[in-house]
C-alpha cells in the first residue's frame, strides 16, 4: 500500500498485465489501511479501452441528461404547467446530483465500485422512466430528483474506475478523454433536445437515455474486471458513515435550495432563503466537526487536507465550477439579446468553445502521460482562461463575429487545460484508498461553485438590468416582463432607441459578471501557482501490482 506522504515512487513501465476475461479477479480481504480495500487492478491497454469506453458513456449519459432538458422547459411548462417554477425541473435534478456525489465516493470503497455503479444506474433509469411517463408537474419534479441521485454519482464512479485500472501517470490520457466526453455532452445535448422538441415530444429525451444506460450497463458488466470487496454485509453496513451522510445530504440540499431561490424566486432577506441557508450552514459545520472526530470511515477524511495539492484543487475546482456554469448560461443569452442571434446560432457559437475544450482536454491528458508533468498545463490553462474571460467582457453589440469566435476558442482552451490535469494532481496526492473520496470531493465542490456562480451572477445581472430599465419610459408591466425574461426585449420593444438602451443595460450587467469571473480566474492561477506544487506520478508499488497481474495472467494460461 502506498502512502501520500513523502513516498518515493518508482518508474511505471509496461502495460501488458491481466486480462479480465481470462483471469479470475482476486477477491479483496481486509486491507492494511484501516479496513478499507485497495481496489487497484491494472489491466492491459486492450482491456483499458473497453473499460474506458464504458466509463466514457456513463459520464456522457449523465451530462446529456442535464443539457437536453434545458431546451424543452417551455414545452414542458405548457403541457404540465409549472409556470414560473418550471426551472425546478432542472434544479431538482441538480440538487440531488450534487448532494449524493460525496456519499457515492466512500460507498464505492465499502461496497465495491461495480455494486455502487449498478445501483446508481438503476436509480437513474427509474427516474428517467418515471419522468417519461409523468402526467403532472409534481410527478416530473419527483422523478427528476430521483434521476439526479444516480446521475450525480455515475460520472464520479466512472472516473474512479478508470483510475483503478491504470497507473497514475498513464491515467492522464484516459481522464482527459473522459473530460472530452463530458464536453461533447454539453455541446450536443441542447441540439438533440431541440430536435426532439421540434419533431416529436419532450418525453423522448428521457426515453433515449434508457437504451443508452442499458448499453453502458452491459459494457460495465462484461468488460470491467473490478475487485470484489469480500466481507459480510453487516460489516459493510457498520462501515457506512450514516450520520455524516445525513449531514452532508441535508446541508448541501438546503444550501443549494437557498442559493437557487435567492435573488430570483425570493428576495435574499426572505425567510424562504435565510432559514435554509442558516440551517444548511449550521449542518455543514456539524458535518465537518463530525468527520473530524467520530466516524472510523468518514465520507471526507479531513487529513487529506494536510496536502497542499488537495487544498489547491478544492479551491480551484470551486472556481472552475463557478466560471463554467456562468459562461455556459450567460454567453448564449448575451448573443441572443445583443446580436439578435437565434438559439440555434448561439448554441453553434458555444459549440466552438466546446470543441476546443474537448480537444484540449484530450491533448492535456496525452501530454501528462508522455511527460509526467501536470503543473505547467494547469498554470497555462488558467492564464489563457483569464485572458479569454477578460476579452469576453469587452464584447459590445458591434463586435465582429471573428471576435466572438476567437474569445470562445481561448475560453474553451482554458477549461480543457485546467479540468483533467488537476484531477490527476489531486489523485496523486493521496493514498489509493482515499482516491475515490478525493475524486468525489472534487465533483461535489465544483457543483457547489457552479450553483453559487449562477446565483451571484443572476442577482447582479438582474439588479443592474432593472436599474437601467428604471431610466427608460416603460410601463411597469413591461419592465417586469423584461426583468423576468430579458431575451424577450427584441419581441416586446419595437422602438430602436429603446431597444438599444435595453441592450446596453444588459451588456453592462454582462460586463460586471465577466469582470468578476476574470478576477476569479486570476485568483485561481495564483492558488495553482502556490498550492498545486508538482509531485511525482510514480508510485512505489506500481511495478509490484503489474507483476502480480502478469503472474495471474500467466498462471491462468498454464
XYZ file of C-alpha atoms in Angstrom:
558
model
C 0.000 0.000 0.000
C 1.456 3.350 -0.985
C 1.235 6.401 1.183
C 0.753 10.004 0.144
C 3.347 11.452 2.479
C 6.837 11.649 1.109
C 6.948 8.289 -0.616
C 9.447 7.665 -3.360
C 7.582 6.267 -6.324
C 9.287 4.079 -8.869
C 9.024 4.181 -12.640
C 5.808 2.651 -14.011
C 6.743 0.674 -17.081
C 4.918 -1.648 -19.403
C 1.246 -2.209 -19.964
C 0.725 -5.896 -20.555
C -0.858 -7.100 -17.372
C -4.013 -9.008 -16.568
C -6.814 -9.986 -18.915
C -10.208 -9.545 -17.253
C -11.947 -12.176 -19.350
C -9.232 -14.815 -18.857
C -8.263 -14.341 -15.223
C -10.456 -14.783 -12.186
C -10.295 -11.453 -10.429
C -8.965 -11.637 -6.892
C -11.328 -11.109 -4.047
C -10.069 -8.414 -1.697
C -9.988 -9.126 2.001
C -9.289 -6.678 4.795
C -6.665 -4.138 3.742
C -3.957 -2.730 5.926
C -5.392 0.767 5.624
C -7.940 0.816 8.400
C -10.084 -1.978 6.934
C -10.795 -0.330 3.563
C -9.958 -2.164 0.384
C -7.426 -1.070 -2.202
C -9.383 -1.805 -5.378
C -6.482 -1.096 -7.743
C -6.479 -3.632 -10.581
C -4.192 -2.827 -13.501
C -5.152 -4.250 -16.898
C -3.563 -4.224 -20.377
C -4.235 -1.486 -22.904
C -6.636 -3.574 -24.983
C -8.840 -4.047 -21.915
C -8.430 -0.491 -20.670
C -10.055 0.643 -23.928
C -13.203 -1.382 -23.179
C -13.314 -0.103 -19.587
C -12.662 3.417 -20.752
C -15.449 3.245 -23.343
C -17.879 2.075 -20.654
C -16.871 4.874 -18.268
C -16.961 7.496 -21.021
C -20.535 6.541 -21.905
C -21.501 6.731 -18.220
C -20.361 10.358 -17.952
C -21.733 11.231 -21.367
C -25.215 9.913 -20.496
C -25.350 11.707 -17.141
C -24.382 15.099 -18.572
C -26.537 14.575 -21.657
C -29.490 14.278 -19.283
C -28.652 17.666 -17.772
C -28.268 19.524 -21.073
C -31.028 18.044 -23.235
C -33.818 19.027 -20.876
C -32.981 22.750 -20.845
C -34.378 23.456 -24.318
C -37.601 21.550 -23.554
C -38.638 23.548 -20.485
C -41.063 25.902 -22.286
C -42.878 22.961 -23.903
C -42.990 21.029 -20.616
C -44.419 24.104 -18.911
C -47.180 24.439 -21.482
C -48.103 20.741 -21.220
C -47.756 20.036 -17.500
C -47.955 23.535 -16.069
C -45.420 24.851 -13.639
C -45.373 28.474 -14.734
C -42.508 30.404 -13.187
C -41.499 27.268 -11.249
C -40.526 25.387 -14.414
C -36.810 25.866 -13.690
C -37.231 23.356 -10.872
C -37.254 20.586 -13.474
C -33.529 21.172 -13.784
C -32.966 22.350 -10.224
C -34.457 19.227 -8.610
C -32.010 17.079 -10.601
C -29.081 19.335 -9.777
C -29.802 19.384 -6.026
C -29.843 15.609 -5.619
C -26.948 15.028 -8.019
C -24.801 17.453 -6.027
C -25.870 16.167 -2.624
C -25.138 12.495 -3.306
C -21.751 12.907 -5.009
C -19.728 12.969 -1.809
C -21.583 9.954 -0.409
C -21.017 7.796 -3.504
C -17.235 8.008 -3.306
C -16.950 6.387 0.117
C -19.761 3.906 -0.570
C -17.773 2.595 -3.532
C -14.858 1.955 -1.150
C -17.089 -0.069 1.156
C -19.401 -1.928 -1.253
C -17.143 -2.007 -4.392
C -17.195 0.172 -7.493
C -19.383 -2.151 -9.540
C -22.054 -2.565 -6.876
C -22.443 1.156 -6.300
C -22.299 1.925 -10.025
C -25.061 -0.548 -10.878
C -27.275 0.764 -8.069
C -26.763 4.310 -9.351
C -27.610 3.262 -12.908
C -30.794 1.552 -11.737
C -31.854 4.669 -9.800
C -31.002 6.840 -12.805
C -33.086 4.651 -15.122
C -36.051 4.528 -12.742
C -36.014 8.309 -12.525
C -35.987 8.658 -16.300
C -38.760 6.079 -16.769
C -40.897 7.996 -14.314
C -40.033 11.310 -15.981
C -41.016 9.973 -19.413
C -44.462 8.942 -18.150
C -45.144 11.829 -15.754
C -48.625 13.299 -16.070
C -48.259 16.168 -13.599
C -45.603 18.756 -12.874
C -45.092 17.450 -9.329
C -44.565 13.905 -10.597
C -41.919 15.157 -13.005
C -40.069 17.021 -10.242
C -40.025 13.929 -8.022
C -38.682 11.668 -10.753
C -36.117 14.240 -11.844
C -34.851 14.327 -8.271
C -34.607 10.514 -8.275
C -32.701 10.540 -11.569
C -30.326 13.108 -10.088
C -29.246 10.670 -7.349
C -27.916 8.311 -9.991
C -26.773 10.961 -12.443
C -24.637 12.723 -9.867
C -22.665 9.673 -8.800
C -22.244 7.864 -12.133
C -19.560 10.135 -13.681
C -17.595 10.226 -10.436
C -17.528 6.438 -10.084
C -16.579 6.198 -13.754
C -13.537 8.393 -13.133
C -12.613 6.313 -10.104
C -12.848 3.055 -12.081
C -10.519 4.335 -14.789
C -8.103 5.396 -12.065
C -8.250 1.903 -10.525
C -7.204 0.178 -13.746
C -4.238 2.267 -14.958
C -1.222 3.776 -13.241
C -1.265 7.386 -12.106
C 0.864 8.632 -14.991
C -0.976 6.653 -17.656
C -4.414 7.700 -16.480
C -3.850 11.263 -17.693
C -4.745 10.399 -21.280
C -7.822 8.427 -20.242
C -9.093 11.036 -17.800
C -8.531 13.658 -20.490
C -10.739 11.823 -22.939
C -13.348 11.313 -20.204
C -13.391 15.089 -19.837
C -13.800 15.376 -23.592
C -16.887 13.136 -23.486
C -18.431 15.453 -20.891
C -17.683 18.476 -23.073
C -19.266 16.669 -26.012
C -22.432 16.072 -23.985
C -22.603 19.770 -23.121
C -22.218 20.624 -26.799
C -24.688 18.261 -28.462
C -27.203 17.896 -25.619
C -29.141 21.066 -26.479
C -29.103 20.106 -30.165
C -30.576 16.651 -29.510
C -33.105 18.031 -27.053
C -34.143 20.696 -29.545
C -34.589 18.097 -32.268
C -36.940 16.038 -30.090
C -38.911 19.113 -29.088
C -39.365 20.235 -32.703
C -40.077 16.863 -34.309
C -41.611 14.690 -31.616
C -42.166 15.083 -27.861
C -40.032 16.096 -24.901
C -40.711 12.662 -23.390
C -38.289 11.127 -25.903
C -35.471 12.957 -24.123
C -35.907 10.581 -21.192
C -36.736 7.557 -23.348
C -33.493 7.970 -25.300
C -31.471 7.701 -22.096
C -32.895 4.278 -21.221
C -31.283 2.206 -24.030
C -28.090 4.221 -23.698
C -27.944 3.394 -19.998
C -28.700 -0.264 -20.709
C -25.851 -0.472 -23.224
C -23.499 1.184 -20.772
C -24.581 -1.209 -18.001
C -23.918 -4.203 -20.253
C -20.442 -2.902 -21.064
C -19.745 -2.411 -17.364
C -20.901 -5.933 -16.525
C -18.843 -7.719 -19.166
C -15.754 -5.551 -19.539
C -14.951 -4.213 -16.065
C -12.634 -6.607 -14.177
C -13.047 -4.926 -10.828
C -12.140 -6.383 -7.458
C -14.877 -7.646 -5.223
C -14.980 -6.400 -1.664
C -15.314 -9.621 0.278
C -16.815 -9.149 3.719
C -20.109 -9.710 5.479
C -22.832 -7.215 4.593
C -23.267 -6.454 8.288
C -19.600 -5.448 8.465
C -20.073 -3.221 5.431
C -23.119 -1.556 6.988
C -21.142 -0.790 10.137
C -18.551 0.988 7.997
C -21.093 3.361 6.436
C -20.981 6.852 7.916
C -24.747 7.297 8.257
C -24.578 10.445 10.354
C -22.081 12.053 8.003
C -24.242 11.066 5.040
C -27.294 12.659 6.634
C -25.436 15.851 7.493
C -23.891 16.326 4.049
C -27.136 15.495 2.224
C -29.225 17.795 4.397
C -26.735 20.684 4.439
C -25.973 20.636 0.714
C -29.660 20.319 -0.198
C -30.655 23.276 1.988
C -27.749 25.450 0.825
C -28.338 24.719 -2.857
C -32.075 25.388 -2.460
C -31.379 28.710 -0.724
C -28.891 29.768 -3.390
C -31.347 28.776 -6.111
C -34.195 30.759 -4.562
C -32.159 33.807 -3.520
C -32.483 36.890 -5.693
C -34.960 35.172 -8.017
C -37.953 33.387 -6.552
C -37.489 35.178 -3.229
C -35.555 38.204 -2.012
C -32.296 37.481 -0.204
C -33.745 38.657 3.111
C -36.854 36.492 2.757
C -37.319 33.718 5.310
C -37.525 31.167 2.484
C -33.868 31.954 1.719
C -32.461 32.913 5.119
C -33.835 29.898 7.030
C -32.497 27.095 4.775
C -29.222 28.970 4.278
C -28.626 29.317 8.032
C -29.733 25.773 8.851
C -27.714 24.369 5.948
C -24.602 26.260 7.042
C -25.008 25.028 10.621
C -25.361 21.452 9.388
C -22.273 21.899 7.182
C -20.260 22.975 10.235
C -21.646 19.987 12.147
C -20.598 17.735 9.243
C -17.011 18.985 9.381
C -16.853 18.511 13.155
C -18.368 15.039 12.915
C -15.992 13.958 10.151
C -13.001 15.160 12.119
C -13.680 13.320 15.371
C -16.141 10.429 15.259
C -16.547 8.086 12.263
C -13.981 5.357 11.645
C -14.555 5.629 7.893
C -15.529 9.270 7.254
C -17.058 10.385 3.966
C -14.482 13.160 3.848
C -11.405 12.382 5.962
C -10.019 15.752 6.977
C -6.426 14.530 6.987
C -6.383 14.699 3.175
C -6.340 18.491 3.519
C -2.884 18.288 5.062
C -1.756 18.068 1.459
C -1.409 21.485 -0.177
C -2.414 19.999 -3.515
C -5.769 18.890 -2.109
C -6.449 22.372 -0.712
C -5.441 23.975 -4.005
C -7.551 21.556 -6.017
C -10.593 22.201 -3.812
C -10.305 25.988 -4.228
C -9.572 25.938 -7.959
C -12.340 23.435 -8.714
C -14.805 25.594 -6.836
C -13.769 28.476 -9.097
C -13.799 26.177 -12.117
C -17.423 25.241 -11.437
C -18.352 28.882 -10.896
C -16.839 30.012 -14.196
C -18.019 27.078 -16.296
C -21.669 27.290 -15.297
C -21.860 31.063 -15.700
C -20.276 31.135 -19.138
C -22.417 28.228 -20.382
C -25.564 30.016 -19.215
C -24.887 33.682 -19.974
C -22.771 33.762 -23.135
C -25.579 32.327 -25.338
C -28.082 34.684 -23.697
C -25.850 37.660 -24.470
C -25.510 36.523 -28.088
C -29.272 36.331 -28.494
C -30.028 39.720 -26.963
C -27.045 41.775 -28.122
C -26.796 40.430 -31.671
C -30.270 39.043 -32.281
C -28.934 35.545 -32.920
C -31.324 32.623 -32.901
C -30.964 29.983 -30.168
C -29.516 27.631 -32.792
C -26.817 30.093 -33.857
C -25.994 30.902 -30.228
C -25.632 27.186 -29.495
C -23.431 26.787 -32.589
C -21.112 29.545 -31.362
C -20.896 27.874 -27.979
C -20.076 24.657 -29.793
C -16.765 26.219 -30.848
C -15.912 26.601 -27.161
C -16.937 23.001 -26.523
C -14.922 21.604 -29.442
C -11.752 23.346 -28.289
C -12.388 22.198 -24.716
C -12.767 18.627 -25.976
C -9.527 18.723 -27.969
C -7.541 20.450 -25.247
C -8.778 18.096 -22.545
C -7.646 15.087 -24.579
C -4.291 16.602 -25.510
C -3.513 17.652 -21.945
C -4.037 14.074 -20.798
C -1.692 12.754 -23.503
C 0.958 15.296 -22.516
C 0.742 14.205 -18.870
C 1.186 10.569 -19.861
C 4.187 11.408 -22.055
C 5.983 13.869 -19.763
C 4.704 13.070 -16.271
C 4.085 16.814 -15.747
C 0.764 18.494 -14.980
C 1.571 21.736 -13.139
C 2.622 23.708 -16.210
C -0.531 22.658 -18.075
C -2.754 23.891 -15.261
C -0.965 27.244 -14.982
C -1.052 27.858 -18.740
C -4.733 26.920 -18.771
C -5.646 29.463 -16.105
C -3.675 32.193 -17.883
C -5.441 31.568 -21.191
C -8.835 31.251 -19.490
C -8.275 34.563 -17.712
C -7.423 36.273 -20.993
C -10.467 34.760 -22.710
C -12.880 35.890 -19.983
C -11.338 39.358 -19.925
C -11.805 39.671 -23.669
C -15.418 38.478 -23.385
C -16.102 41.397 -21.053
C -15.133 43.771 -23.886
C -17.793 42.485 -26.294
C -20.263 45.109 -27.485
C -23.246 44.875 -29.861
C -20.888 45.991 -32.652
C -18.193 43.367 -32.006
C -17.415 41.195 -35.017
C -18.204 37.507 -35.331
C -14.466 36.808 -35.521
C -14.000 38.248 -32.028
C -16.889 36.224 -30.647
C -15.438 33.003 -32.051
C -11.858 33.878 -31.088
C -12.760 34.618 -27.487
C -14.705 31.326 -27.312
C -11.638 29.447 -28.534
C -9.472 30.951 -25.796
C -12.041 30.214 -23.116
C -12.525 26.633 -24.284
C -8.762 26.103 -24.215
C -8.630 27.266 -20.606
C -11.470 24.980 -19.481
C -9.963 21.896 -21.112
C -6.447 22.633 -19.886
C -7.391 23.005 -16.210
C -10.046 20.335 -15.665
C -8.437 16.913 -16.041
C -4.789 17.737 -15.173
C -5.899 18.913 -11.747
C -7.757 15.619 -11.229
C -4.548 13.691 -11.842
C -2.731 16.040 -9.477
C -5.147 15.602 -6.586
C -5.388 11.829 -7.027
C -1.610 11.619 -6.898
C -1.509 13.481 -3.587
C -3.446 10.895 -1.566
C -3.282 7.219 -0.734
C -5.003 4.791 -3.091
C -7.753 4.091 -0.551
C -8.613 7.810 -0.458
C -8.665 8.218 -4.227
C -12.434 7.703 -4.582
C -13.116 10.140 -1.741
C -10.955 12.914 -3.167
C -12.439 12.405 -6.649
C -15.970 12.706 -5.275
C -14.960 15.751 -3.214
C -13.697 17.458 -6.369
C -17.003 16.913 -8.212
C -19.051 17.989 -5.193
C -17.151 21.232 -4.686
C -17.269 22.028 -8.395
C -21.066 21.718 -8.403
C -21.376 23.938 -5.340
C -19.215 26.526 -7.118
C -21.459 26.365 -10.165
C -24.567 26.915 -8.050
C -23.053 29.922 -6.306
C -21.842 31.307 -9.632
C -25.273 31.218 -11.220
C -26.842 32.739 -8.106
C -24.410 35.648 -7.760
C -24.313 36.351 -11.482
C -28.079 36.170 -11.823
C -28.623 38.559 -8.919
C -26.043 41.072 -10.187
C -27.331 40.972 -13.738
C -30.962 41.346 -12.659
C -30.216 44.292 -10.358
C -28.098 46.123 -12.930
C -30.569 45.441 -15.715
C -33.538 46.545 -13.583
C -31.717 49.733 -12.543
C -31.144 50.577 -16.192
C -34.807 49.954 -17.063
C -35.839 52.480 -14.392
C -34.350 55.216 -16.568
C -36.471 54.270 -19.576
C -40.031 55.313 -20.287
C -41.581 51.878 -19.950
C -44.739 50.885 -18.140
C -44.281 48.744 -15.004
C -45.741 45.642 -16.645
C -43.228 45.881 -19.499
C -40.358 46.316 -17.051
C -41.484 43.252 -15.128
C -41.675 41.129 -18.268
C -38.210 42.268 -19.363
C -36.675 41.526 -15.970
C -38.250 38.058 -15.952
C -37.033 37.352 -19.494
C -34.510 39.845 -20.939
C -34.356 37.859 -24.181
C -37.939 38.909 -24.946
C -36.784 42.512 -25.491
C -36.437 42.100 -29.251
C -40.056 40.918 -29.456
C -41.576 43.366 -26.982
C -39.779 46.588 -27.980
C -40.084 47.994 -31.491
C -38.521 51.421 -30.896
C -34.816 51.162 -31.937
C -33.578 53.691 -29.379
C -35.352 51.926 -26.500
C -34.128 48.531 -27.642
C -30.590 49.893 -27.843
C -30.892 51.216 -24.284
C -32.220 47.877 -23.029
C -29.368 46.001 -24.699
C -26.875 48.480 -23.210
C -28.243 47.785 -19.727
C -27.935 44.046 -20.190
C -24.462 44.464 -21.617
C -23.484 46.448 -18.518
C -24.548 43.566 -16.287
C -22.747 41.104 -18.582
C -19.591 43.203 -18.271
C -19.744 43.190 -14.459
C -20.178 39.427 -14.097
C -17.377 38.712 -16.580
C -15.023 41.134 -14.853
C -15.706 39.212 -11.644
C -15.055 35.949 -13.485
C -11.787 37.328 -14.861
C -10.703 38.217 -11.328
C -11.641 34.733 -10.095
C -9.679 33.079 -12.909
C -6.679 35.229 -11.963
C -7.081 34.153 -8.343
C -7.261 30.506 -9.446
C -3.946 30.975 -11.253
C -2.352 32.279 -8.057
C -3.810 29.461 -5.957
C -2.484 26.959 -8.507
C 0.912 28.630 -8.526
C 1.354 28.446 -4.764
C -0.636 25.336 -3.812
C -0.565 22.934 -6.748
C 3.074 22.018 -6.474
C 4.258 19.197 -8.698
C 4.643 15.707 -7.271
C 5.840 12.543 -8.917
C 3.270 10.440 -10.729
C 5.216 7.261 -9.924
C 4.015 5.097 -7.069
C 6.370 2.698 -5.338
C 4.043 -0.261 -5.781
C 3.182 0.172 -9.474
C 5.697 -2.423 -10.595
C 4.638 -4.903 -7.941
C 0.960 -4.583 -8.888
C 1.732 -5.021 -12.564
C 3.947 -8.015 -11.878
C 1.234 -9.657 -9.787
C -1.260 -9.118 -12.582
C 1.143 -10.651 -15.128
C 1.594 -13.659 -12.889
C -2.174 -14.155 -12.643
C -2.413 -13.974 -16.425
C 0.433 -16.465 -16.887
C -0.992 -18.921 -14.347
C -4.417 -18.795 -15.987
C -2.915 -19.772 -19.359
C -0.807 -22.580 -17.912
